Amino acid sequence: MKQVSLATLLALAVSAPMASATADDFSLGYDVDRYPATQLNIKACLAALARGAAAVGYTTRAQSDQGTLATHVSGPAGGGRALVSYCISAGDHTAFVVQALDYSGPDSRGPDTIKARVAAEVRKAAGAR
């Protein structure tokens, strides 16, 4: 049951931005993964998201930790892009979702680069390579 709930939550988180815009409005890159909570807890996940965003020059706009869900929203100082990331406690696992958006158009490679760098920081925090 927990896996179904986690899968549903992750699917909604990933598809939510796409539902409100047309395909030619922006580019979206996302990464989703999960680790045992003993390897990655919510606080470590949120700290890793912040480090990853800072590493690509993004400024944190909002950060919230509610214990079972942490949200990190950031973007470059000049605008035009956004990074919305989540850490989700799901039973004995911690999942993360990284969504990178670029509002310059549908074919930008920017989101792939950003989400890969930020997700790599979370995986590093989890001890994964």
Coordinates of C-alpha atoms in Angstrom, one line a residue, residues 67-124:
G67 CA 8.9 16.2 8.9
T68 CA 7.5 13.9 6.2
L69 CA 7.7 16.3 3.2
A70 CA 10.4 18.8 2.5
T71 CA 10.2 21.3 -0.4
H72 CA 13.0 23.3 -1.9
V73 CA 12.3 25.9 -4.6
S74 CA 15.0 27.9 -6.2
G75 CA 16.1 29.6 -9.4
P76 CA 18.8 31.7 -11.0
A77 CA 19.0 35.4 -10.0
G78 CA 18.1 36.4 -13.5
G79 CA 14.9 34.3 -13.7
G80 CA 13.7 32.3 -16.7
R81 CA 14.2 29.0 -14.9
A82 CA 13.0 27.2 -11.8
L83 CA 13.9 24.3 -9.7
V84 CA 11.2 22.6 -7.6
S85 CA 12.3 19.7 -5.5
Y86 CA 10.8 17.4 -2.9
C87 CA 12.0 15.0 -0.2
I88 CA 9.3 12.6 0.8
S89 CA 9.3 10.2 3.8
A90 CA 7.5 7.0 2.7
G91 CA 7.7 4.4 5.4
D92 CA 11.2 3.1 5.6
H93 CA 12.3 5.0 2.5
T94 CA 13.0 8.6 1.6
A95 CA 12.1 9.6 -2.0
F96 CA 13.1 12.7 -3.9
V97 CA 11.7 14.4 -6.9
V98 CA 13.8 17.1 -8.7
Q99 CA 11.9 19.2 -11.4
A100 CA 13.9 21.7 -13.4
L101 CA 12.0 24.1 -15.7
D102 CA 13.3 26.4 -18.4
Y103 CA 10.8 29.0 -19.7
S104 CA 12.8 29.8 -22.8
G105 CA 11.0 27.1 -24.9
P106 CA 10.4 23.4 -25.3
D107 CA 13.8 22.3 -26.6
S108 CA 16.2 23.7 -24.0
R109 CA 18.8 21.3 -22.6
G110 CA 19.1 23.4 -19.5
P111 CA 16.7 21.4 -17.4
D112 CA 18.5 18.1 -18.0
T113 CA 21.8 19.6 -16.9
I114 CA 20.4 21.2 -13.8
K115 CA 18.3 18.2 -12.6
A116 CA 21.3 15.9 -13.2
R117 CA 23.6 18.1 -11.0
V118 CA 21.0 18.5 -8.2
A119 CA 20.0 14.8 -8.2
A120 CA 23.7 13.8 -8.1
E121 CA 24.1 15.8 -4.9
V122 CA 21.2 13.9 -3.3
R123 CA 22.5 10.6 -4.4
K124 CA 25.9 11.5 -3.0

